[in-house]
Coordinates of C-alpha atoms and ligand atoms in Angstrom, one line a residue:
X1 CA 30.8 113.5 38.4
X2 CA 29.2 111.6 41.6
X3 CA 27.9 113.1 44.7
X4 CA 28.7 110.7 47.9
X5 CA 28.1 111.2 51.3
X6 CA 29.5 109.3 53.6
X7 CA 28.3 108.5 57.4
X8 CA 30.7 108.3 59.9
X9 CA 34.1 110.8 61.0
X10 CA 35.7 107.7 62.8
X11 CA 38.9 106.0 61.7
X12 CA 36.5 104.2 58.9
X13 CA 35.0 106.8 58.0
X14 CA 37.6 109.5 57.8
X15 CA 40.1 107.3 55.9
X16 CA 37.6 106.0 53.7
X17 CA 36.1 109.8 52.6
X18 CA 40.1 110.5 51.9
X19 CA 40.5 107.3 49.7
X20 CA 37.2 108.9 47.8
X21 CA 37.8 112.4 47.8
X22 CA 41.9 111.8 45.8
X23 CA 39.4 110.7 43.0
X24 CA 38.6 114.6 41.2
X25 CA 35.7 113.2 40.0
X26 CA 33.9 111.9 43.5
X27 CA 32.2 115.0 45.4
X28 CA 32.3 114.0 49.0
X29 CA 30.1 115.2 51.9
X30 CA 31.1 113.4 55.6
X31 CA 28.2 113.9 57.9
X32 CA 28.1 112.6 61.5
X33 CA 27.0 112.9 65.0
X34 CA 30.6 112.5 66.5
X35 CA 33.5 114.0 65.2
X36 CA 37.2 114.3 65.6
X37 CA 37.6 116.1 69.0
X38 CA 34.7 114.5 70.7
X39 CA 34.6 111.9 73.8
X40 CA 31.6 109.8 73.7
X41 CA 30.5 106.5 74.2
X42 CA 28.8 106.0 71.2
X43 CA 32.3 107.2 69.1
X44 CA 34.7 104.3 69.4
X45 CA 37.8 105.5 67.6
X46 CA 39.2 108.3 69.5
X47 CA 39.4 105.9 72.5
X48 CA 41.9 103.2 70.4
X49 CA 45.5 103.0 71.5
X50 CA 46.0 102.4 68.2
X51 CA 48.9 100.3 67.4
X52 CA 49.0 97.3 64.7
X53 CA 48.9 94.2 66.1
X54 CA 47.1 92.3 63.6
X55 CA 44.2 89.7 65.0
X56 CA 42.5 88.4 61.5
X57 CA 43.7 84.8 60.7
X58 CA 45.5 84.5 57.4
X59 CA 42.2 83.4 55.1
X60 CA 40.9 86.5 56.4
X61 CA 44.0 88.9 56.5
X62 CA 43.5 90.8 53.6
X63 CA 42.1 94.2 55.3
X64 CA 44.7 94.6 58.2
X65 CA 47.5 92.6 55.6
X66 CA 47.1 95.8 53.0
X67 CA 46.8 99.0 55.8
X68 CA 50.7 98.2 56.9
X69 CA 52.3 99.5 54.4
X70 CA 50.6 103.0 54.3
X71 CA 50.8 103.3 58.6
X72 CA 54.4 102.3 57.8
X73 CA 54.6 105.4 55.3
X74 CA 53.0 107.7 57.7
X75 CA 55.2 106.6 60.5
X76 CA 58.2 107.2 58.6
X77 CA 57.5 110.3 56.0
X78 CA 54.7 112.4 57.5
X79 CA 54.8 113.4 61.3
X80 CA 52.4 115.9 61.2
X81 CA 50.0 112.8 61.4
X82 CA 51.0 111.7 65.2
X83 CA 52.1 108.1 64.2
X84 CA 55.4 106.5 65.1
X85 CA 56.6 103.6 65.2
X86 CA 57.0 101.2 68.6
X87 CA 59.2 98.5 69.6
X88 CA 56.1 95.3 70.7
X89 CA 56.3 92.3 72.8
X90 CA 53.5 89.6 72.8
X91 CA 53.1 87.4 75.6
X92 CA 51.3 84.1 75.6
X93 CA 49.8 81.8 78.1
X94 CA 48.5 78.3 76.7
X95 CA 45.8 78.3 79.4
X96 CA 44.3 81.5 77.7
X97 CA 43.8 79.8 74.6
X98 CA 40.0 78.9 74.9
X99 CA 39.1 82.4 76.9
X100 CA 37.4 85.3 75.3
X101 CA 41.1 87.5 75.1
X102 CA 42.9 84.3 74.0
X103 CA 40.5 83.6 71.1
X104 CA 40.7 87.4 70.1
X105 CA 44.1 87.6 70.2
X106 CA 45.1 83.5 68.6
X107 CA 47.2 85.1 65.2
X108 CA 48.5 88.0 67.2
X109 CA 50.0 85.4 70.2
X110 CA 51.1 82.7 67.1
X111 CA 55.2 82.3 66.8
X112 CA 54.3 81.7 63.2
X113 CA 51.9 84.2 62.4
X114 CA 51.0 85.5 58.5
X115 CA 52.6 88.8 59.8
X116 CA 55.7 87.9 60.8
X117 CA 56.9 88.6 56.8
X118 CA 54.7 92.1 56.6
X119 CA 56.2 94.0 59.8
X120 CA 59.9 94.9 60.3
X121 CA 61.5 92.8 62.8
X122 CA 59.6 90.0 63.3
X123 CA 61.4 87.5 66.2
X124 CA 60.1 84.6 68.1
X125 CA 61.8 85.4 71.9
X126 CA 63.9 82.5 73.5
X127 CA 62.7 81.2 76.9
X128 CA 65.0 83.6 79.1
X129 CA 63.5 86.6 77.5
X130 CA 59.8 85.3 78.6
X131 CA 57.9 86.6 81.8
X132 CA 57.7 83.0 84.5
X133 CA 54.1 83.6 83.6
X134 CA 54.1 83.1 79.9
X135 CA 54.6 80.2 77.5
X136 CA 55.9 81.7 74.1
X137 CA 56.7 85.4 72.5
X138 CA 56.9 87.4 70.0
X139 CA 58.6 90.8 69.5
X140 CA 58.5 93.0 66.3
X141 CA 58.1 96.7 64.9
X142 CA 54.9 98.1 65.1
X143 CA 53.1 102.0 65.1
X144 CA 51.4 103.8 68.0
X145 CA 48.8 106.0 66.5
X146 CA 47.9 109.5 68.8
X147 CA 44.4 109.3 68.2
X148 CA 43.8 112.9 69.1
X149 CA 46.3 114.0 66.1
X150 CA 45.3 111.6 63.5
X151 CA 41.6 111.8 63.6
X152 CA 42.1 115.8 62.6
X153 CA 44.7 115.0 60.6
X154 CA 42.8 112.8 58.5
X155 CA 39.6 115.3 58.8
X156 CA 42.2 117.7 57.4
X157 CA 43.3 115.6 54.3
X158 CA 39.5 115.5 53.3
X159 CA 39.3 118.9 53.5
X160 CA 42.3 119.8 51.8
X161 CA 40.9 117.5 48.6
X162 CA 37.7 119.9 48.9
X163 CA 34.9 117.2 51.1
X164 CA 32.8 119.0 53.3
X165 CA 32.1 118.0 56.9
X166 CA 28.5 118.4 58.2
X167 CA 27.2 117.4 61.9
X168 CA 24.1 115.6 61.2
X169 CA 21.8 113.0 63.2
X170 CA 20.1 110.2 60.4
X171 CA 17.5 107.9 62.1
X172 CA 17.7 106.2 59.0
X173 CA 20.1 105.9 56.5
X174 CA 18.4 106.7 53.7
X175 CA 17.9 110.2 54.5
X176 CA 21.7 110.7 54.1
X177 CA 20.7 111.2 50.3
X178 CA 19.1 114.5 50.3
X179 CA 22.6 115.6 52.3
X180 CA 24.9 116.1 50.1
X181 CA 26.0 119.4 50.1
X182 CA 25.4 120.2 46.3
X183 CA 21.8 119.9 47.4
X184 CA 22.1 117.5 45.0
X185 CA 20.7 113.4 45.7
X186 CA 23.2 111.5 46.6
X187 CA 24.3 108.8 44.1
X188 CA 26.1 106.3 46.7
X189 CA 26.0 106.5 50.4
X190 CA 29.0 105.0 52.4
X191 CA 27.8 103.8 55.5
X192 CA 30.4 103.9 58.5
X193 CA 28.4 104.2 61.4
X194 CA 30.6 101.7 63.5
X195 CA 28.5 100.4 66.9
X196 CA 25.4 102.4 65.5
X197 CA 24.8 100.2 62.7
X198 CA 23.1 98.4 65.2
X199 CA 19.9 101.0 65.7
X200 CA 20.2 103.1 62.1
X201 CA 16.8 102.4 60.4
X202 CA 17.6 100.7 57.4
X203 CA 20.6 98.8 58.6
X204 CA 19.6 97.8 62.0
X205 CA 22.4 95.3 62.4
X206 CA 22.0 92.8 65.5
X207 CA 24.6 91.1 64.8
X208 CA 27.0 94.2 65.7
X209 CA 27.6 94.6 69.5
X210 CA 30.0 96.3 71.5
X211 CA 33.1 95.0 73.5
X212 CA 33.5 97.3 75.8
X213 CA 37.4 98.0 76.1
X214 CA 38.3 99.9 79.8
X215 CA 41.7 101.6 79.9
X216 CA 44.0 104.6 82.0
X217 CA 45.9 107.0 80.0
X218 CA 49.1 107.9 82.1
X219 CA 52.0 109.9 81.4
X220 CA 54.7 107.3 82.2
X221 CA 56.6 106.5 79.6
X222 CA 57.4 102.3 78.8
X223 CA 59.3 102.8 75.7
X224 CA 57.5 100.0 73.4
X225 CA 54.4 98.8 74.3
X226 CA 53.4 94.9 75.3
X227 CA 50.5 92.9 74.6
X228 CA 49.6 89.6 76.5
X229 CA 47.2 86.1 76.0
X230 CA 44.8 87.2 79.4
X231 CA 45.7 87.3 83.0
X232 CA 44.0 85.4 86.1
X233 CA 42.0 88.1 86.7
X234 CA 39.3 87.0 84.7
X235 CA 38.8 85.7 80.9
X236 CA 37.5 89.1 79.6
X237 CA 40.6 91.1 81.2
X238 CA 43.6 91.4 79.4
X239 CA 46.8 93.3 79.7
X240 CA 48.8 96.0 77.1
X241 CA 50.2 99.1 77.0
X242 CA 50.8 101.5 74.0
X243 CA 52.8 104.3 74.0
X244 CA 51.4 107.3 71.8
X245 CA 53.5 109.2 69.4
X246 CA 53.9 113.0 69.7
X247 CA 53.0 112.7 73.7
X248 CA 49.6 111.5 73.5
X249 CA 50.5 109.6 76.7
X250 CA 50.6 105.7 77.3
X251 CA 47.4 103.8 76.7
X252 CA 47.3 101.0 79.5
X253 CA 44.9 98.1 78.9
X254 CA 42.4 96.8 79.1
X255 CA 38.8 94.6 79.3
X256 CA 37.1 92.5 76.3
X257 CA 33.7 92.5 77.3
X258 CA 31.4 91.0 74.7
X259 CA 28.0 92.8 75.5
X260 CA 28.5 95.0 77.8
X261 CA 27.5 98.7 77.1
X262 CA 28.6 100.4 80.2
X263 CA 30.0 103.6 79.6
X264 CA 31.4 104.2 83.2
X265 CA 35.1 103.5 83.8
X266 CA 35.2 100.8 87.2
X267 CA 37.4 101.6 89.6
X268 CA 38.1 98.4 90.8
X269 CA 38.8 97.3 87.2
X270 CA 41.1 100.7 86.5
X271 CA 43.2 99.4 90.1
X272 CA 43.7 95.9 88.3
X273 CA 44.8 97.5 84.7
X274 CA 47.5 99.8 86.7
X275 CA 49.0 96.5 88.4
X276 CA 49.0 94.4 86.0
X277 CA 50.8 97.1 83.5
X278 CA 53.4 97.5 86.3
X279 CA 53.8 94.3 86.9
X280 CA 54.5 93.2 83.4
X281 CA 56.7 96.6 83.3
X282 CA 58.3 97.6 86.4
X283 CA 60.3 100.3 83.8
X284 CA 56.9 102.2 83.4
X285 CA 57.3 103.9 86.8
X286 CA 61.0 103.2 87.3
X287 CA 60.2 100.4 89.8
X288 CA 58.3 102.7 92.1
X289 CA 54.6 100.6 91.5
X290 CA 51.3 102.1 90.6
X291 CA 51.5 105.0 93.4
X292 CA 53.7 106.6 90.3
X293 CA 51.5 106.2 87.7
X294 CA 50.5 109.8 86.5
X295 CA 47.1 109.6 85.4
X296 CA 45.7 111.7 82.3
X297 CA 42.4 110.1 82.1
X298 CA 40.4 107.1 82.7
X299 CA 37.8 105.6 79.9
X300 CA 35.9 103.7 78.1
X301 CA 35.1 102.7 74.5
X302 CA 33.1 99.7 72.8
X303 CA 34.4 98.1 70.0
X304 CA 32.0 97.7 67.6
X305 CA 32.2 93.9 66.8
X306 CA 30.2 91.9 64.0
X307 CA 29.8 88.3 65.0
X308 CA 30.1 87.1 61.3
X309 CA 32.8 89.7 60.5
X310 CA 33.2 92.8 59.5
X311 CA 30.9 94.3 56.7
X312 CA 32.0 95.8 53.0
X313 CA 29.3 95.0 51.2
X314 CA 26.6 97.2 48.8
X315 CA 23.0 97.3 49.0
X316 CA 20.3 99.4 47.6
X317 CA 18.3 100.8 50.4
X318 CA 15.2 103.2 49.7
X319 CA 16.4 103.7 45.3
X320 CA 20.0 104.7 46.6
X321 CA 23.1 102.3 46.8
X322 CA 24.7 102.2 49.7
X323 CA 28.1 100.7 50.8
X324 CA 28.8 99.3 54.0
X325 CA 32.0 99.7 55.6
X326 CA 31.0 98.8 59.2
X327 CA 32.0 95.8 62.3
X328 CA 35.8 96.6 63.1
X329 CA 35.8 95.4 66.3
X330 CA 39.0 95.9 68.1
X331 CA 41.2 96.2 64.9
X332 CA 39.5 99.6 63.2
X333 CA 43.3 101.3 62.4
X334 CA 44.9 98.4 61.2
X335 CA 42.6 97.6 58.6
X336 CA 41.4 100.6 58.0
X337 CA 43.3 101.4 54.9
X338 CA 42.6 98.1 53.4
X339 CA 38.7 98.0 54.0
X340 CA 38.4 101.6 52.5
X341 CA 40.3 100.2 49.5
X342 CA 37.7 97.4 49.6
X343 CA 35.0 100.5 49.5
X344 CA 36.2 102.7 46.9
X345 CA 36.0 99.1 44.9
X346 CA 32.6 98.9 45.5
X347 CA 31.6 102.9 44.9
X348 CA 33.5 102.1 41.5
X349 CA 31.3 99.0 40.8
X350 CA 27.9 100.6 41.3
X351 CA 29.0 104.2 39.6
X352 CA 29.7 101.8 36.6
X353 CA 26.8 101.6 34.2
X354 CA 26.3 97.7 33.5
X355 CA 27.1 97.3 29.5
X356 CA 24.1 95.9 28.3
X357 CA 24.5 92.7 25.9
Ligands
FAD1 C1 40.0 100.5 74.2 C2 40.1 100.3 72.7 C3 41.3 100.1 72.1 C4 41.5 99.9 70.7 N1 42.7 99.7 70.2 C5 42.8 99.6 68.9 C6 44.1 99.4 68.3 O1 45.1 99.4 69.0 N2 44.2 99.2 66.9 C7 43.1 99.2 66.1 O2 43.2 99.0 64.9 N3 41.8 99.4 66.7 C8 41.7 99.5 68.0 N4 40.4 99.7 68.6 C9 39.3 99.5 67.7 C10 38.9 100.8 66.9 O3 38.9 101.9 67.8 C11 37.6 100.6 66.2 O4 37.6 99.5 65.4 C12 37.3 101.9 65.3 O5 37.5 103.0 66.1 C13 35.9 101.8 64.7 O6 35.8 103.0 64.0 P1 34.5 103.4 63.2 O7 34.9 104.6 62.4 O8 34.0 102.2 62.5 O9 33.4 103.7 64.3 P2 33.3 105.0 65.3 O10 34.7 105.6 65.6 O11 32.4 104.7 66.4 O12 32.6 106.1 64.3 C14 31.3 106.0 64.0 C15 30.9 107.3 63.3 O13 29.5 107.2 62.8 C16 28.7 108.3 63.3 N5 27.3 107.8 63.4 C17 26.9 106.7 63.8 N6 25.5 106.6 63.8 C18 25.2 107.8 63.3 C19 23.9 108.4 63.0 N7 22.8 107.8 63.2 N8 23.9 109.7 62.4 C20 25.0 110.4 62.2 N9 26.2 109.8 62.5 C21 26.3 108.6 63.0 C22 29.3 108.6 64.6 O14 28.9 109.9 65.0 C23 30.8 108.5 64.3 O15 31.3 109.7 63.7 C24 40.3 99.9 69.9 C25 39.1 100.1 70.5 C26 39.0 100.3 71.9 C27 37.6 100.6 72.5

């Protein structure tokens, strides 16, 4: 038997408390500041869209390459968890290829991406189906995740496989080893702190910082959701829109601001997401333009990026071993299944006595 608590009730660590807690012999405690139901700033994952559209290039593809097929599963066998699957259109512009949102989104924008063999679907678009604006396209079947059913539901699997959920406020991760709730010490920490990895004593990560993503939630319906290269509105503005399953409205994008923490939406910046998204899809308000827009909510959410890539790694920190699972960036869903695999690897490893020779 081992006692683990892990840190975090985002997507990371939600899904990778549920990979931990199938195993009868794991006893798993999730503690957190923010949890499922909570808007914050500092609590990136119920602001994602969250569709698939993968971003890693393929020497790097194997997180985002193995969550597919269990979004897929979801999507198709188990409702109650507000994913379905989307009809998706890429856009690219050659002169985006050297900006911040052309860099970011290089594999996603390729017509020969590693992907085009993992999603249903995958089609390179002929030159008539382009917008004048772009250069190349893609279309394929992707998922829309509802955030605000899939974060419980996931909360609700860990339950159901007898975790325990605590709020709780560590100033340094190491004191997440007296809270288990056996009262026992904790034999492994998981560590999914997401954008606070940056100021938790012990980990203190600089090289995570946020990229702050601005969106409007509206009620229009698209039917399938677009992605594009940039626009001429600046090198950190992009443009998408994702339609939620189970009417958890239409996510319409978006900034990729690289250090920026502000937590306020800009209204200037909200005017230029609207007509941009209606502009790229007139169908959204049935050719009416943005005064028919009907808007849920505006927001904000920074996406907790690592410059040298995301961390799964293990560390002993104060006598306890702890496993990192932290530095999604803007691709948190779509690999989440595969870095929690990567985690429950690890747990496995240090939970295994050496033999000695
Ligand atoms: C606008 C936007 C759109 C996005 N779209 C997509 C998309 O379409 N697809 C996709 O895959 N990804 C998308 N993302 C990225 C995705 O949202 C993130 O990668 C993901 O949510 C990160 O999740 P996380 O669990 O690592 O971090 P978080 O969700 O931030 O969770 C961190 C958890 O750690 C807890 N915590 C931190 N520090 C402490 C502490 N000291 N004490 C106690 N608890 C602590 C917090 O309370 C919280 O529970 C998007 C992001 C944004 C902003």
């Amino acid at each position: 038997m081992a006692n683990i608590v892990v840190v975090g009730a985002g997507v990371s660590g939600l899904t990778t408390a549920l990979l931990l807690s199938k195993n009868p012999a794991y006893k798993v405690t999730i503690i957190a500041k923010h949890m499922p139901g909570d808007y914050d700033i500092e609590y990136t994952s119920p602001w994602a869209g969250a569709n698939y559209l993968p971003v890693a290039p393929e020497a790097g593809n194997r997180w985002e390459k193995s969550t597919w097929p269990e979004l897929a599963r979801l999507a198709k066998d188990v409702p109650e968890a507000g994913i379905h699957f989307q009809d998706t259109i890429s856009y690219a512009r050659q002169k985006d290829a050297d900006s911040a949102t052309g860099q970011w989104t290089k594999e996603l924008m390729s017509t020969n991406p590693w992907f085009k063999n993992v999603v249903p679907d995958f089609r390179v678009l002929s030159k008539s189906q382009l917008l004048p604006s772009s250069d190349s396209g893609t279309a394929f079947t992707s998922v829309c995740i509802n955030t605000a059913i899939y974060l419980p539901y996931l909360a609700g699997q860990c339950l159901k496989n007898g975790a325990v959920i605590r709020r709780e406020i560590l100033t340094h991760i190491s004191e997440a080893a007296s809270l288990h709730h056996s009262r026992a010490k904790a034999d492994v920490i998981v560590n999914c702190t997401g954008l606070l990895a940056s100021k938790l004593g012990g980990v203190m990560d600089k090289d995570v910082v946020p990229v702050r993503g601005q969106i409007v939630v509206v009620r229009n319906d698209p039917g399938f959701m677009v992605a594009t290269s940039g626009t001429d509105d600046g090198e950190d503005e992009i443009c998408y829109i994702m339609q939620r399953a189970a009417g958890g409205g239409t996510v319409l994008g978006g900034t990729y601001q690289k250090g920026n923490w502000e937590s306020q939406p800009d209204p200037n910046q909200a005017l230029r997401i609207m007509k941009r998204a209606v502009e790229i899809c007139p169908a959204l308000t049935g050719g009416k333009g943005i005064e028919a827009l009907s808007i849920i909510r505006h927001g904000v959410g920074l996406r907790p990026v690592r410059l040298s890539g995301v961390r799964i790694a293990k560390e002993k920190i104060g006598g306890t071993w702890v496993v990192h699972n932290y530095g999604h960036g803007g691709w948190g869903y779509q690999g989440s299944y595969g870095c929690s695999e990567g985690v429950v690897e690890l747990v496995r490893e240090v939970l295994t006595p050496k033999a000695k020779l």
